């Protein structure tokens, strides 16, 4: 009986000793050595290893440091000879003997922890570090847009440059929202001719990226002008083109309208023809003494969907086949460049094909400005 009790006592003592040793070997390190932890795994005691709390990390250059934690599994502390940290690229990132990674410049570096054991081979674990400065990159550095009836919108996306990943953690703004507005999701909408700068700012990093937007305002009406039957009946041809724009079944010839006009007070006669053949015609004539007021009147009329008949003086063959002190032509469109310059599109069978039917004031052709017409700009346009 005594022998049995003695055996039981020895077993209990051995178990108690084993528990003490196990507790000692797998107790986590103190705060002073917080870069390494020990973990027991009773179900996998034959697979010792070391792991890091992350395999890939990003570190903002301005934040400087980030601490890695290594966990040693199934290895008694008394069997650990040393724990060493190394960096594959110390110019980008260094690492202390406590696992503190310090950013030096943008780039990548592999941080490795090596555990040397008294008994057994070395254990290793690594983490790729990407050091970045938060610089942003936009999908476009410049945009060319056009104001249309339906609106012109384009979407910009923002990426953190060194990470090459899109981000929505940004704010958007425009230097001139009257030219180009931008939504909180980077959708840019053209408003009027001009230039604007769209700025994207990261909420956390404070970094920015910009895109220059150039907006052209353009509208061209589908007005077709047939070849004049008589080179001198431009008034009839212009009237035909405008009337046909509103009424495709109109079949009269320019010569018919020219004869109906007579040779005097041509501006008034053309105006009367428009009112006769266009139902509820809104057309009337006007005179403008300055180039800017003339241009504004043309643009306003075309914006409303009405082509303009202009009386012009042709001083150069740059856009026409001849020169004359009085010629009627149809202005069917306008274009305002980002720098504010204005050009017009005409529907005139006598013009050359140069510049796609576009010309500006004066650009060799001076609108309705001649001694015979009182040095004024003449238009027949929407009231």
mmCIF file of C-alpha atoms in Angstrom:
data_model
loop_
_atom_site.group_PDB
_atom_site.id
_atom_site.type_symbol
_atom_site.label_atom_id
_atom_site.label_comp_id
_atom_site.label_asym_id
_atom_site.label_seq_id
_atom_site.Cartn_x
_atom_site.Cartn_y
_atom_site.Cartn_z
ATOM 1 C CA UNK A 1 0.000 0.000 0.000
ATOM 2 C CA UNK A 2 2.804 2.368 0.921
ATOM 3 C CA UNK A 3 4.483 1.583 -2.381
ATOM 4 C CA UNK A 4 1.385 2.568 -4.325
ATOM 5 C CA UNK A 5 1.061 5.881 -2.405
ATOM 6 C CA UNK A 6 4.680 6.647 -3.075
ATOM 7 C CA UNK A 7 4.215 6.044 -6.786
ATOM 8 C CA UNK A 8 1.148 8.299 -6.890
ATOM 9 C CA UNK A 9 3.064 11.070 -5.093
ATOM 10 C CA UNK A 10 5.917 10.862 -7.584
ATOM 11 C CA UNK A 11 3.463 11.082 -10.510
ATOM 12 C CA UNK A 12 1.737 14.111 -8.992
ATOM 13 C CA UNK A 13 5.089 15.783 -8.428
ATOM 14 C CA UNK A 14 6.176 15.173 -12.009
ATOM 15 C CA UNK A 15 2.888 16.576 -13.356
ATOM 16 C CA UNK A 16 3.234 19.643 -11.141
ATOM 17 C CA UNK A 17 6.805 20.116 -12.343
ATOM 18 C CA UNK A 18 5.705 19.761 -15.985
ATOM 19 C CA UNK A 19 2.947 22.346 -15.487
ATOM 20 C CA UNK A 20 5.420 24.755 -13.972
ATOM 21 C CA UNK A 21 7.894 24.297 -16.809
ATOM 22 C CA UNK A 22 5.168 24.654 -19.454
ATOM 23 C CA UNK A 23 3.902 27.822 -17.792
ATOM 24 C CA UNK A 24 7.433 29.211 -17.625
ATOM 25 C CA UNK A 25 8.325 28.369 -21.216
ATOM 26 C CA UNK A 26 5.227 29.808 -22.883
ATOM 27 C CA UNK A 27 4.567 32.939 -20.829
ATOM 28 C CA UNK A 28 4.547 36.083 -23.104
ATOM 29 C CA UNK A 29 7.510 38.436 -22.836
ATOM 30 C CA UNK A 30 7.319 41.547 -20.725
ATOM 31 C CA UNK A 31 6.461 44.967 -22.190
ATOM 32 C CA UNK A 32 10.152 45.685 -22.594
ATOM 33 C CA UNK A 33 10.287 42.952 -25.247
ATOM 34 C CA UNK A 34 6.876 43.554 -26.814
ATOM 35 C CA UNK A 35 8.165 42.854 -30.332
ATOM 36 C CA UNK A 36 8.046 39.089 -29.641
ATOM 37 C CA UNK A 37 5.315 36.929 -28.161
ATOM 38 C CA UNK A 38 5.270 33.238 -27.296
ATOM 39 C CA UNK A 39 2.328 31.000 -28.035
ATOM 40 C CA UNK A 40 1.753 27.380 -27.014
ATOM 41 C CA UNK A 41 -0.018 24.987 -29.330
ATOM 42 C CA UNK A 42 -0.570 21.616 -27.580
ATOM 43 C CA UNK A 43 -2.174 20.187 -30.714
ATOM 44 C CA UNK A 44 0.782 21.005 -32.956
ATOM 45 C CA UNK A 45 3.862 20.724 -30.773
ATOM 46 C CA UNK A 46 6.022 19.398 -33.617
ATOM 47 C CA UNK A 47 5.574 22.441 -35.911
ATOM 48 C CA UNK A 48 7.571 25.319 -34.422
ATOM 49 C CA UNK A 49 7.384 28.588 -36.343
ATOM 50 C CA UNK A 50 7.519 32.377 -36.137
ATOM 51 C CA UNK A 51 4.890 34.687 -37.679
ATOM 52 C CA UNK A 52 4.438 38.453 -38.022
ATOM 53 C CA UNK A 53 1.201 40.327 -37.379
ATOM 54 C CA UNK A 54 1.098 41.330 -41.095
ATOM 55 C CA UNK A 55 2.681 40.156 -44.343
ATOM 56 C CA UNK A 56 2.259 43.455 -46.224
ATOM 57 C CA UNK A 57 2.315 46.934 -44.776
ATOM 58 C CA UNK A 58 2.140 50.513 -46.026
ATOM 59 C CA UNK A 59 3.794 53.326 -44.122
ATOM 60 C CA UNK A 60 3.278 57.004 -44.848
ATOM 61 C CA UNK A 61 6.654 58.730 -45.027
ATOM 62 C CA UNK A 62 5.538 61.546 -42.719
ATOM 63 C CA UNK A 63 4.339 59.086 -40.032
ATOM 64 C CA UNK A 64 7.889 57.728 -39.742
ATOM 65 C CA UNK A 65 7.448 54.479 -37.752
ATOM 66 C CA UNK A 66 5.400 51.313 -37.406
ATOM 67 C CA UNK A 67 6.065 48.428 -34.999
ATOM 68 C CA UNK A 68 5.875 44.786 -36.056
ATOM 69 C CA UNK A 69 5.125 42.018 -33.577
ATOM 70 C CA UNK A 70 6.556 38.522 -33.947
ATOM 71 C CA UNK A 71 4.869 35.480 -32.430
ATOM 72 C CA UNK A 72 6.961 32.372 -31.742
ATOM 73 C CA UNK A 73 4.912 29.183 -31.607
ATOM 74 C CA UNK A 74 5.782 25.834 -30.014
ATOM 75 C CA UNK A 75 9.237 26.927 -28.897
ATOM 76 C CA UNK A 76 10.279 27.196 -25.250
ATOM 77 C CA UNK A 77 11.809 30.521 -24.287
ATOM 78 C CA UNK A 78 14.798 28.732 -22.852
ATOM 79 C CA UNK A 79 15.467 27.339 -26.349
ATOM 80 C CA UNK A 80 15.588 30.781 -28.014
ATOM 81 C CA UNK A 81 19.140 31.963 -28.472
ATOM 82 C CA UNK A 82 18.358 35.308 -30.214
ATOM 83 C CA UNK A 83 15.761 37.295 -32.192
ATOM 84 C CA UNK A 84 17.146 39.507 -34.969
ATOM 85 C CA UNK A 85 15.443 41.992 -37.320
ATOM 86 C CA UNK A 86 16.804 42.983 -40.746
ATOM 87 C CA UNK A 87 15.792 45.143 -43.743
ATOM 88 C CA UNK A 88 16.508 44.301 -47.371
ATOM 89 C CA UNK A 89 16.751 48.007 -48.237
ATOM 90 C CA UNK A 90 17.884 50.262 -45.409
ATOM 91 C CA UNK A 91 17.788 53.286 -47.738
ATOM 92 C CA UNK A 92 13.995 52.875 -47.810
ATOM 93 C CA UNK A 93 13.288 51.499 -44.325
ATOM 94 C CA UNK A 94 15.313 50.458 -41.294
ATOM 95 C CA UNK A 95 14.219 48.208 -38.425
ATOM 96 C CA UNK A 96 15.307 48.211 -34.789
ATOM 97 C CA UNK A 97 15.988 45.191 -32.575
ATOM 98 C CA UNK A 98 12.484 45.720 -31.199
ATOM 99 C CA UNK A 99 10.772 45.442 -34.602
ATOM 100 C CA UNK A 100 10.233 49.201 -35.006
ATOM 101 C CA UNK A 101 10.304 50.022 -38.741
ATOM 102 C CA UNK A 102 11.400 53.564 -39.657
ATOM 103 C CA UNK A 103 10.587 55.049 -43.071
ATOM 104 C CA UNK A 104 13.483 56.734 -44.876
ATOM 105 C CA UNK A 105 12.225 57.378 -48.420
ATOM 106 C CA UNK A 106 9.605 56.106 -50.873
ATOM 107 C CA UNK A 107 10.100 52.564 -52.103
ATOM 108 C CA UNK A 108 9.805 48.962 -50.897
ATOM 109 C CA UNK A 109 11.775 46.898 -48.391
ATOM 110 C CA UNK A 110 11.454 43.374 -47.012
ATOM 111 C CA UNK A 111 11.585 43.289 -43.206
ATOM 112 C CA UNK A 112 12.605 39.890 -41.800
ATOM 113 C CA UNK A 113 12.667 38.522 -38.262
ATOM 114 C CA UNK A 114 15.023 35.552 -37.580
ATOM 115 C CA UNK A 115 14.743 33.383 -34.480
ATOM 116 C CA UNK A 116 17.895 31.383 -33.679
ATOM 117 C CA UNK A 117 17.325 28.337 -31.449
ATOM 118 C CA UNK A 118 19.746 26.435 -29.215
ATOM 119 C CA UNK A 119 18.242 23.216 -30.474
ATOM 120 C CA UNK A 120 16.720 23.198 -33.940
ATOM 121 C CA UNK A 121 17.047 25.235 -37.126
ATOM 122 C CA UNK A 122 16.416 28.974 -37.453
ATOM 123 C CA UNK A 123 12.862 30.259 -37.860
ATOM 124 C CA UNK A 124 12.063 33.216 -40.157
ATOM 125 C CA UNK A 125 9.113 35.419 -41.136
ATOM 126 C CA UNK A 126 8.979 38.439 -43.452
ATOM 127 C CA UNK A 127 6.788 41.450 -44.283
ATOM 128 C CA UNK A 128 6.955 43.630 -47.387
ATOM 129 C CA UNK A 129 6.879 47.344 -46.555
ATOM 130 C CA UNK A 130 5.813 50.017 -49.047
ATOM 131 C CA UNK A 131 6.910 53.501 -48.013
ATOM 132 C CA UNK A 132 4.866 56.246 -49.706
ATOM 133 C CA UNK A 133 4.484 60.000 -49.371
ATOM 134 C CA UNK A 134 0.745 60.132 -50.130
ATOM 135 C CA UNK A 135 1.149 61.754 -53.542
ATOM 136 C CA UNK A 136 -2.009 61.553 -55.625
ATOM 137 C CA UNK A 137 -2.461 60.821 -59.298
ATOM 138 C CA UNK A 138 -5.577 61.592 -61.361
ATOM 139 C CA UNK A 139 -6.825 59.562 -64.314
ATOM 140 C CA UNK A 140 -6.320 62.685 -66.484
ATOM 141 C CA UNK A 141 -4.110 65.721 -65.968
ATOM 142 C CA UNK A 142 -6.130 67.732 -68.495
ATOM 143 C CA UNK A 143 -9.595 67.574 -70.037
ATOM 144 C CA UNK A 144 -11.027 69.189 -73.169
ATOM 145 C CA UNK A 145 -14.781 69.544 -72.889
ATOM 146 C CA UNK A 146 -17.623 71.092 -74.854
ATOM 147 C CA UNK A 147 -20.811 72.712 -73.663
ATOM 148 C CA UNK A 148 -23.742 71.010 -75.391
ATOM 149 C CA UNK A 149 -27.500 71.070 -74.999
ATOM 150 C CA UNK A 150 -27.396 67.714 -73.190
ATOM 151 C CA UNK A 151 -24.312 68.650 -71.160
ATOM 152 C CA UNK A 152 -20.804 67.240 -71.285
ATOM 153 C CA UNK A 153 -19.607 65.283 -68.236
ATOM 154 C CA UNK A 154 -16.445 63.289 -67.599
ATOM 155 C CA UNK A 155 -15.356 61.363 -64.504
ATOM 156 C CA UNK A 156 -11.955 61.692 -62.854
ATOM 157 C CA UNK A 157 -10.567 58.977 -60.580
ATOM 158 C CA UNK A 158 -7.882 59.446 -57.949
ATOM 159 C CA UNK A 159 -5.101 57.028 -56.973
ATOM 160 C CA UNK A 160 -2.434 57.082 -54.289
ATOM 161 C CA UNK A 161 0.582 57.159 -56.604
ATOM 162 C CA UNK A 162 3.089 54.861 -54.870
ATOM 163 C CA UNK A 163 0.408 52.381 -53.828
ATOM 164 C CA UNK A 164 -1.223 52.422 -57.277
ATOM 165 C CA UNK A 165 -4.682 52.003 -55.750
ATOM 166 C CA UNK A 166 -7.795 54.096 -56.289
ATOM 167 C CA UNK A 167 -9.132 56.005 -53.317
ATOM 168 C CA UNK A 168 -12.430 57.693 -52.498
ATOM 169 C CA UNK A 169 -11.120 59.266 -49.282
ATOM 170 C CA UNK A 170 -10.765 62.634 -51.032
ATOM 171 C CA UNK A 171 -12.565 65.923 -51.580
ATOM 172 C CA UNK A 172 -13.066 67.607 -54.969
ATOM 173 C CA UNK A 173 -13.195 71.304 -55.835
ATOM 174 C CA UNK A 174 -13.166 73.594 -58.882
ATOM 175 C CA UNK A 175 -11.364 76.909 -59.247
ATOM 176 C CA UNK A 176 -14.316 78.170 -61.303
ATOM 177 C CA UNK A 177 -17.531 76.181 -61.019
ATOM 178 C CA UNK A 178 -19.216 78.510 -63.527
ATOM 179 C CA UNK A 179 -16.884 77.028 -66.188
ATOM 180 C CA UNK A 180 -16.569 73.453 -64.911
ATOM 181 C CA UNK A 181 -18.285 72.050 -61.835
ATOM 182 C CA UNK A 182 -17.193 68.866 -60.052
ATOM 183 C CA UNK A 183 -19.198 66.510 -57.835
ATOM 184 C CA UNK A 184 -18.058 64.715 -54.702
ATOM 185 C CA UNK A 185 -17.395 61.662 -56.841
ATOM 186 C CA UNK A 186 -15.132 63.430 -59.353
ATOM 187 C CA UNK A 187 -17.738 63.956 -62.095
ATOM 188 C CA UNK A 188 -16.785 67.114 -64.032
ATOM 189 C CA UNK A 189 -19.539 68.964 -65.912
ATOM 190 C CA UNK A 190 -18.846 71.675 -68.501
ATOM 191 C CA UNK A 191 -20.845 74.864 -67.940
ATOM 192 C CA UNK A 192 -19.453 77.554 -70.240
ATOM 193 C CA UNK A 193 -16.386 78.396 -72.291
ATOM 194 C CA UNK A 194 -13.238 79.016 -70.282
ATOM 195 C CA UNK A 195 -10.653 77.227 -68.166
ATOM 196 C CA UNK A 196 -10.818 75.833 -64.650
ATOM 197 C CA UNK A 197 -8.630 73.712 -62.397
ATOM 198 C CA UNK A 198 -10.107 70.702 -60.642
ATOM 199 C CA UNK A 199 -8.351 69.852 -57.363
ATOM 200 C CA UNK A 200 -8.470 66.526 -55.540
ATOM 201 C CA UNK A 201 -7.339 66.515 -51.878
ATOM 202 C CA UNK A 202 -6.801 63.459 -49.696
ATOM 203 C CA UNK A 203 -8.672 63.780 -46.398
ATOM 204 C CA UNK A 204 -6.040 61.952 -44.341
ATOM 205 C CA UNK A 205 -2.740 62.734 -46.063
ATOM 206 C CA UNK A 206 -3.514 66.324 -47.081
ATOM 207 C CA UNK A 207 -1.890 65.783 -50.484
ATOM 208 C CA UNK A 208 -3.434 67.136 -53.693
ATOM 209 C CA UNK A 209 -3.558 66.537 -57.445
ATOM 210 C CA UNK A 210 -4.974 68.798 -60.144
ATOM 211 C CA UNK A 211 -6.517 68.581 -63.594
ATOM 212 C CA UNK A 212 -6.779 71.527 -66.007
ATOM 213 C CA UNK A 213 -10.127 71.694 -67.789
ATOM 214 C CA UNK A 214 -10.548 73.617 -71.052
ATOM 215 C CA UNK A 215 -14.164 74.163 -72.035
ATOM 216 C CA UNK A 216 -15.340 75.111 -75.516
ATOM 217 C CA UNK A 217 -18.884 76.294 -76.063
ATOM 218 C CA UNK A 218 -20.224 75.257 -79.439
ATOM 219 C CA UNK A 219 -23.565 74.927 -81.176
ATOM 220 C CA UNK A 220 -24.126 74.374 -84.907
ATOM 221 C CA UNK A 221 -27.596 74.188 -86.478
ATOM 222 C CA UNK A 222 -28.304 71.878 -89.409
ATOM 223 C CA UNK A 223 -28.840 74.599 -91.995
ATOM 224 C CA UNK A 224 -28.079 73.682 -95.608
ATOM 225 C CA UNK A 225 -27.597 76.273 -98.352
ATOM 226 C CA UNK A 226 -28.014 75.296 -102.006
ATOM 227 C CA UNK A 227 -25.944 76.773 -104.800
ATOM 228 C CA UNK A 228 -27.291 80.138 -105.905
ATOM 229 C CA UNK A 229 -28.957 80.203 -109.318
ATOM 230 C CA UNK A 230 -27.629 83.700 -109.801
ATOM 231 C CA UNK A 231 -24.467 84.959 -108.176
ATOM 232 C CA UNK A 232 -26.128 88.222 -107.223
ATOM 233 C CA UNK A 233 -29.202 86.773 -105.488
ATOM 234 C CA UNK A 234 -27.547 85.940 -102.181
ATOM 235 C CA UNK A 235 -30.502 87.429 -100.309
ATOM 236 C CA UNK A 236 -32.895 84.926 -101.866
ATOM 237 C CA UNK A 237 -30.496 82.038 -101.221
ATOM 238 C CA UNK A 238 -30.076 83.026 -97.570
ATOM 239 C CA UNK A 239 -33.843 83.323 -97.110
ATOM 240 C CA UNK A 240 -34.353 79.903 -98.771
ATOM 241 C CA UNK A 241 -31.836 78.258 -96.451
ATOM 242 C CA UNK A 242 -33.517 79.591 -93.312
ATOM 243 C CA UNK A 243 -37.077 78.902 -94.489
ATOM 244 C CA UNK A 244 -36.089 75.352 -95.493
ATOM 245 C CA UNK A 245 -34.575 74.838 -92.036
ATOM 246 C CA UNK A 246 -38.027 75.310 -90.530
ATOM 247 C CA UNK A 247 -40.016 73.791 -93.409
ATOM 248 C CA UNK A 248 -38.327 70.976 -95.347
ATOM 249 C CA UNK A 249 -41.152 70.914 -97.930
ATOM 250 C CA UNK A 250 -40.465 74.492 -99.024
ATOM 251 C CA UNK A 251 -39.734 74.308 -102.761
ATOM 252 C CA UNK A 252 -39.294 77.846 -104.040
ATOM 253 C CA UNK A 253 -35.968 78.755 -105.640
ATOM 254 C CA UNK A 254 -33.633 81.469 -104.532
ATOM 255 C CA UNK A 255 -34.268 83.308 -107.806
ATOM 256 C CA UNK A 256 -38.011 83.342 -107.074
ATOM 257 C CA UNK A 257 -37.367 84.952 -103.733
ATOM 258 C CA UNK A 258 -34.799 87.259 -105.220
ATOM 259 C CA UNK A 259 -37.332 88.566 -107.762
ATOM 260 C CA UNK A 260 -39.915 88.939 -105.034
ATOM 261 C CA UNK A 261 -37.454 90.970 -103.012
ATOM 262 C CA UNK A 262 -36.772 93.638 -105.587
ATOM 263 C CA UNK A 263 -33.566 95.626 -105.550
ATOM 264 C CA UNK A 264 -34.241 98.143 -102.801
ATOM 265 C CA UNK A 265 -34.432 97.791 -99.028
ATOM 266 C CA UNK A 266 -33.132 94.235 -99.257
ATOM 267 C CA UNK A 267 -32.897 93.795 -95.480
ATOM 268 C CA UNK A 268 -36.552 94.662 -95.070
ATOM 269 C CA UNK A 269 -37.608 92.466 -97.997
ATOM 270 C CA UNK A 270 -35.777 89.409 -96.614
ATOM 271 C CA UNK A 271 -37.363 90.018 -93.241
ATOM 272 C CA UNK A 272 -40.800 90.103 -94.886
ATOM 273 C CA UNK A 273 -40.066 86.827 -96.738
ATOM 274 C CA UNK A 274 -39.186 85.066 -93.504
ATOM 275 C CA UNK A 275 -42.384 86.271 -91.874
ATOM 276 C CA UNK A 276 -44.371 85.152 -94.911
ATOM 277 C CA UNK A 277 -43.053 81.603 -95.256
ATOM 278 C CA UNK A 278 -42.212 80.683 -91.645
ATOM 279 C CA UNK A 279 -45.228 80.049 -89.452
ATOM 280 C CA UNK A 280 -45.223 82.350 -86.441
ATOM 281 C CA UNK A 281 -41.850 83.662 -87.531
ATOM 282 C CA UNK A 282 -39.927 85.311 -84.698
ATOM 283 C CA UNK A 283 -37.495 87.044 -87.041
ATOM 284 C CA UNK A 284 -36.749 90.745 -87.149
ATOM 285 C CA UNK A 285 -33.790 92.851 -88.239
ATOM 286 C CA UNK A 286 -31.407 94.789 -86.093
ATOM 287 C CA UNK A 287 -28.280 96.897 -86.335
ATOM 288 C CA UNK A 288 -25.310 96.805 -83.995
ATOM 289 C CA UNK A 289 -22.564 99.365 -83.801
ATOM 290 C CA UNK A 290 -19.984 97.261 -81.975
ATOM 291 C CA UNK A 291 -18.441 93.903 -82.691
ATOM 292 C CA UNK A 292 -19.149 92.532 -79.200
ATOM 293 C CA UNK A 293 -22.847 93.443 -79.257
ATOM 294 C CA UNK A 294 -23.108 91.893 -82.737
ATOM 295 C CA UNK A 295 -21.458 88.658 -81.619
ATOM 296 C CA UNK A 296 -23.612 88.428 -78.500
ATOM 297 C CA UNK A 297 -26.771 88.839 -80.594
ATOM 298 C CA UNK A 298 -25.711 86.039 -82.980
ATOM 299 C CA UNK A 299 -24.861 83.683 -80.106
ATOM 300 C CA UNK A 300 -28.133 84.379 -78.301
ATOM 301 C CA UNK A 301 -30.167 83.636 -81.442
ATOM 302 C CA UNK A 302 -28.349 80.392 -82.277
ATOM 303 C CA UNK A 303 -28.555 79.225 -78.651
ATOM 304 C CA UNK A 304 -32.320 79.548 -78.995
ATOM 305 C CA UNK A 305 -32.206 77.400 -82.160
ATOM 306 C CA UNK A 306 -32.555 80.138 -84.775
ATOM 307 C CA UNK A 307 -30.006 80.638 -87.589
ATOM 308 C CA UNK A 308 -29.038 84.219 -88.418
ATOM 309 C CA UNK A 309 -29.010 86.047 -91.748
ATOM 310 C CA UNK A 310 -26.149 88.528 -91.836
ATOM 311 C CA UNK A 311 -25.340 91.320 -94.243
ATOM 312 C CA UNK A 312 -21.574 91.377 -94.583
ATOM 313 C CA UNK A 313 -18.852 93.116 -96.471
ATOM 314 C CA UNK A 314 -16.329 90.678 -97.984
ATOM 315 C CA UNK A 315 -12.874 92.216 -98.084
ATOM 316 C CA UNK A 316 -10.848 89.051 -98.685
ATOM 317 C CA UNK A 317 -11.134 85.810 -100.642
ATOM 318 C CA UNK A 318 -9.945 83.825 -97.649
ATOM 319 C CA UNK A 319 -13.412 82.399 -97.031
ATOM 320 C CA UNK A 320 -15.351 83.411 -100.151
ATOM 321 C CA UNK A 321 -14.841 83.334 -103.907
ATOM 322 C CA UNK A 322 -15.250 87.053 -104.345
ATOM 323 C CA UNK A 323 -15.180 90.409 -102.557
ATOM 324 C CA UNK A 324 -18.174 92.712 -102.255
ATOM 325 C CA UNK A 325 -19.573 95.550 -100.174
ATOM 326 C CA UNK A 326 -22.834 93.711 -99.545
ATOM 327 C CA UNK A 327 -23.463 89.974 -99.248
ATOM 328 C CA UNK A 328 -26.176 88.041 -97.383
ATOM 329 C CA UNK A 329 -25.076 84.836 -95.682
ATOM 330 C CA UNK A 330 -26.505 82.495 -93.058
ATOM 331 C CA UNK A 331 -24.708 82.040 -89.752
ATOM 332 C CA UNK A 332 -25.689 78.581 -88.508
ATOM 333 C CA UNK A 333 -23.371 78.072 -85.550
ATOM 334 C CA UNK A 334 -20.863 79.549 -83.163
ATOM 335 C CA UNK A 335 -17.873 78.367 -81.168
ATOM 336 C CA UNK A 336 -16.329 80.049 -78.146
ATOM 337 C CA UNK A 337 -12.813 78.837 -77.389
ATOM 338 C CA UNK A 338 -11.492 78.482 -73.812
ATOM 339 C CA UNK A 339 -9.567 81.754 -74.313
ATOM 340 C CA UNK A 340 -12.806 83.555 -75.210
ATOM 341 C CA UNK A 341 -12.216 83.955 -78.958
ATOM 342 C CA UNK A 342 -15.366 83.552 -81.062
ATOM 343 C CA UNK A 343 -15.743 81.956 -84.483
ATOM 344 C CA UNK A 344 -18.879 81.336 -86.517
ATOM 345 C CA UNK A 345 -20.078 78.604 -88.849
ATOM 346 C CA UNK A 346 -21.825 79.673 -92.033
ATOM 347 C CA UNK A 347 -24.051 77.939 -94.575
ATOM 348 C CA UNK A 348 -23.042 79.622 -97.785
ATOM 349 C CA UNK A 349 -22.641 77.896 -101.111
ATOM 350 C CA UNK A 350 -20.135 80.502 -102.259
ATOM 351 C CA UNK A 351 -17.690 80.038 -99.431
ATOM 352 C CA UNK A 352 -14.603 77.926 -99.894
ATOM 353 C CA UNK A 353 -14.122 74.703 -97.955
ATOM 354 C CA UNK A 354 -11.329 76.267 -95.916
ATOM 355 C CA UNK A 355 -11.565 75.980 -92.126
ATOM 356 C CA UNK A 356 -14.757 73.941 -92.275
ATOM 357 C CA UNK A 357 -16.976 76.952 -92.877
ATOM 358 C CA UNK A 358 -15.665 78.768 -89.817
ATOM 359 C CA UNK A 359 -14.506 82.321 -89.689
ATOM 360 C CA UNK A 360 -14.251 85.081 -87.123
ATOM 361 C CA UNK A 361 -14.760 88.810 -86.991
ATOM 362 C CA UNK A 362 -13.033 90.358 -88.872
ATOM 363 C CA UNK A 363 -10.635 87.593 -90.102
ATOM 364 C CA UNK A 364 -10.675 89.010 -93.640
ATOM 365 C CA UNK A 365 -14.452 89.301 -93.680
ATOM 366 C CA UNK A 366 -15.906 92.332 -91.960
ATOM 367 C CA UNK A 367 -19.548 91.951 -91.009
ATOM 368 C CA UNK A 368 -21.906 94.570 -92.455
ATOM 369 C CA UNK A 369 -19.446 97.369 -91.958
ATOM 370 C CA UNK A 370 -19.258 99.540 -94.988
ATOM 371 C CA UNK A 371 -19.883 103.125 -95.971
ATOM 372 C CA UNK A 372 -22.838 102.044 -98.121
ATOM 373 C CA UNK A 373 -24.546 100.570 -95.069
ATOM 374 C CA UNK A 374 -23.803 103.289 -92.597
ATOM 375 C CA UNK A 375 -20.887 101.531 -90.917
ATOM 376 C CA UNK A 376 -23.203 99.206 -88.983
ATOM 377 C CA UNK A 377 -23.532 95.475 -88.419
ATOM 378 C CA UNK A 378 -26.806 94.154 -89.883
ATOM 379 C CA UNK A 379 -28.612 91.012 -88.695
ATOM 380 C CA UNK A 380 -31.933 89.338 -89.202
ATOM 381 C CA UNK A 381 -32.443 87.187 -86.159
ATOM 382 C CA UNK A 382 -34.762 86.059 -83.403
ATOM 383 C CA UNK A 383 -36.673 88.900 -81.809
#
